[in-house]
């Protein structure tokens, strides 16, 4: 008789199934291991760019940005704000709504940003500009005050 607290030798050990492709030629699995750069999707890389820019802003404005959510969406909604006629939004600030429990949110739209950029450096710069402008609008300050290196209108 076995003790209920000890595993029984009669209990089958469950092993993960080894799956083969449908022609039986090899194991299914990722082509690249997660530690290689090619593992990340374009969306993941864009998220990393936004995260770096947010961290940069939070180093200087940590107290004012406490509780602000930053997000990335593919495209802006089809119902633009009244002031956004004839333009495609690159980012948007949504004020907090205590009735629904939502905090302040700043959203960067991935596709419109990528459509305006040709290389990774441009993406980095445009994301930074969009975030600085949205944070400036939220805090009621000039973008140059938020980020002294803000390129502004040239």
PDB file of C-alpha atoms in Angstrom, residues 37-129:
ATOM      1  CA  UNK A  37      17.540  39.356 -32.999  1.00  0.00           C
ATOM      2  CA  UNK A  38      15.511  37.820 -35.817  1.00  0.00           C
ATOM      3  CA  UNK A  39      13.092  36.377 -33.260  1.00  0.00           C
ATOM      4  CA  UNK A  40      11.367  39.724 -32.680  1.00  0.00           C
ATOM      5  CA  UNK A  41       8.586  40.811 -34.991  1.00  0.00           C
ATOM      6  CA  UNK A  42       8.399  44.300 -36.475  1.00  0.00           C
ATOM      7  CA  UNK A  43       5.685  45.098 -33.948  1.00  0.00           C
ATOM      8  CA  UNK A  44       7.938  43.974 -31.081  1.00  0.00           C
ATOM      9  CA  UNK A  45      10.774  46.139 -32.388  1.00  0.00           C
ATOM     10  CA  UNK A  46       8.434  49.144 -32.631  1.00  0.00           C
ATOM     11  CA  UNK A  47       7.225  48.512 -29.071  1.00  0.00           C
ATOM     12  CA  UNK A  48      10.865  48.562 -27.948  1.00  0.00           C
ATOM     13  CA  UNK A  49      11.394  51.947 -29.640  1.00  0.00           C
ATOM     14  CA  UNK A  50       8.343  53.363 -27.857  1.00  0.00           C
ATOM     15  CA  UNK A  51       9.475  51.875 -24.549  1.00  0.00           C
ATOM     16  CA  UNK A  52      12.936  53.450 -24.869  1.00  0.00           C
ATOM     17  CA  UNK A  53      11.389  56.856 -25.582  1.00  0.00           C
ATOM     18  CA  UNK A  54       8.982  56.524 -22.652  1.00  0.00           C
ATOM     19  CA  UNK A  55      11.817  55.597 -20.298  1.00  0.00           C
ATOM     20  CA  UNK A  56      13.754  58.632 -21.494  1.00  0.00           C
ATOM     21  CA  UNK A  57      10.790  60.876 -20.693  1.00  0.00           C
ATOM     22  CA  UNK A  58      10.132  59.193 -17.353  1.00  0.00           C
ATOM     23  CA  UNK A  59      13.697  59.877 -16.185  1.00  0.00           C
ATOM     24  CA  UNK A  60      12.969  63.596 -16.337  1.00  0.00           C
ATOM     25  CA  UNK A  61       9.197  63.705 -15.652  1.00  0.00           C
ATOM     26  CA  UNK A  62       8.673  60.677 -13.381  1.00  0.00           C
ATOM     27  CA  UNK A  63       6.375  62.452 -10.930  1.00  0.00           C
ATOM     28  CA  UNK A  64       4.117  63.978 -13.609  1.00  0.00           C
ATOM     29  CA  UNK A  65       3.952  60.732 -15.634  1.00  0.00           C
ATOM     30  CA  UNK A  66       3.183  58.508 -12.654  1.00  0.00           C
ATOM     31  CA  UNK A  67       0.091  56.472 -13.520  1.00  0.00           C
ATOM     32  CA  UNK A  68       0.039  57.452 -17.202  1.00  0.00           C
ATOM     33  CA  UNK A  69      -0.429  54.484 -19.531  1.00  0.00           C
ATOM     34  CA  UNK A  70       1.497  54.350 -22.794  1.00  0.00           C
ATOM     35  CA  UNK A  71       0.224  52.100 -25.548  1.00  0.00           C
ATOM     36  CA  UNK A  72       0.815  51.166 -29.169  1.00  0.00           C
ATOM     37  CA  UNK A  73      -2.009  50.476 -31.584  1.00  0.00           C
ATOM     38  CA  UNK A  74      -1.810  49.565 -35.246  1.00  0.00           C
ATOM     39  CA  UNK A  75      -3.956  52.365 -36.677  1.00  0.00           C
ATOM     40  CA  UNK A  76      -6.056  55.213 -35.324  1.00  0.00           C
ATOM     41  CA  UNK A  77      -9.793  54.618 -34.982  1.00  0.00           C
ATOM     42  CA  UNK A  78     -11.920  55.488 -37.988  1.00  0.00           C
ATOM     43  CA  UNK A  79     -13.726  58.221 -36.060  1.00  0.00           C
ATOM     44  CA  UNK A  80     -11.123  60.986 -35.731  1.00  0.00           C
ATOM     45  CA  UNK A  81     -11.378  63.766 -33.212  1.00  0.00           C
ATOM     46  CA  UNK A  82     -13.003  66.972 -34.540  1.00  0.00           C
ATOM     47  CA  UNK A  83      -9.643  68.756 -34.761  1.00  0.00           C
ATOM     48  CA  UNK A  84      -8.054  65.898 -36.745  1.00  0.00           C
ATOM     49  CA  UNK A  85      -9.797  66.422 -40.052  1.00  0.00           C
ATOM     50  CA  UNK A  86      -7.791  65.582 -43.182  1.00  0.00           C
ATOM     51  CA  UNK A  87      -4.833  64.240 -41.206  1.00  0.00           C
ATOM     52  CA  UNK A  88      -3.840  60.841 -39.964  1.00  0.00           C
ATOM     53  CA  UNK A  89      -3.021  60.837 -36.263  1.00  0.00           C
ATOM     54  CA  UNK A  90       0.405  59.538 -35.285  1.00  0.00           C
ATOM     55  CA  UNK A  91      -0.472  59.545 -31.604  1.00  0.00           C
ATOM     56  CA  UNK A  92      -3.231  60.630 -29.284  1.00  0.00           C
ATOM     57  CA  UNK A  93      -3.724  61.590 -25.660  1.00  0.00           C
ATOM     58  CA  UNK A  94      -6.807  60.316 -23.831  1.00  0.00           C
ATOM     59  CA  UNK A  95      -7.536  62.130 -20.551  1.00  0.00           C
ATOM     60  CA  UNK A  96      -8.396  60.184 -17.427  1.00  0.00           C
ATOM     61  CA  UNK A  97     -12.035  59.253 -16.962  1.00  0.00           C
ATOM     62  CA  UNK A  98     -12.920  58.704 -13.323  1.00  0.00           C
ATOM     63  CA  UNK A  99     -16.394  57.425 -14.211  1.00  0.00           C
ATOM     64  CA  UNK A 100     -14.974  54.415 -16.054  1.00  0.00           C
ATOM     65  CA  UNK A 101     -11.814  54.182 -13.952  1.00  0.00           C
ATOM     66  CA  UNK A 102      -9.432  54.879 -16.850  1.00  0.00           C
ATOM     67  CA  UNK A 103      -6.159  56.685 -16.241  1.00  0.00           C
ATOM     68  CA  UNK A 104      -4.433  59.100 -18.601  1.00  0.00           C
ATOM     69  CA  UNK A 105      -3.331  57.277 -21.761  1.00  0.00           C
ATOM     70  CA  UNK A 106      -1.011  58.177 -24.595  1.00  0.00           C
ATOM     71  CA  UNK A 107      -1.264  56.006 -27.688  1.00  0.00           C
ATOM     72  CA  UNK A 108       1.220  55.841 -30.567  1.00  0.00           C
ATOM     73  CA  UNK A 109      -0.131  54.486 -33.859  1.00  0.00           C
ATOM     74  CA  UNK A 110       2.401  52.119 -35.430  1.00  0.00           C
ATOM     75  CA  UNK A 111       1.356  52.020 -39.086  1.00  0.00           C
ATOM     76  CA  UNK A 112       1.106  55.791 -39.683  1.00  0.00           C
ATOM     77  CA  UNK A 113       4.494  56.305 -38.014  1.00  0.00           C
ATOM     78  CA  UNK A 114       6.152  53.564 -40.048  1.00  0.00           C
ATOM     79  CA  UNK A 115       4.590  54.879 -43.266  1.00  0.00           C
ATOM     80  CA  UNK A 116       6.410  58.186 -42.773  1.00  0.00           C
ATOM     81  CA  UNK A 117       9.845  56.709 -42.029  1.00  0.00           C
ATOM     82  CA  UNK A 118      12.497  55.116 -44.188  1.00  0.00           C
ATOM     83  CA  UNK A 119      14.994  53.821 -41.640  1.00  0.00           C
ATOM     84  CA  UNK A 120      15.195  52.902 -37.937  1.00  0.00           C
ATOM     85  CA  UNK A 121      16.742  56.262 -36.983  1.00  0.00           C
ATOM     86  CA  UNK A 122      13.756  58.122 -38.450  1.00  0.00           C
ATOM     87  CA  UNK A 123      11.358  55.820 -36.593  1.00  0.00           C
ATOM     88  CA  UNK A 124      13.191  56.507 -33.334  1.00  0.00           C
ATOM     89  CA  UNK A 125      13.068  60.265 -33.913  1.00  0.00           C
ATOM     90  CA  UNK A 126       9.410  60.378 -34.990  1.00  0.00           C
ATOM     91  CA  UNK A 127       8.272  58.248 -32.036  1.00  0.00           C
ATOM     92  CA  UNK A 128      10.174  60.564 -29.730  1.00  0.00           C
ATOM     93  CA  UNK A 129       8.584  63.648 -31.310  1.00  0.00           C
TER      94      UNK A 129
END
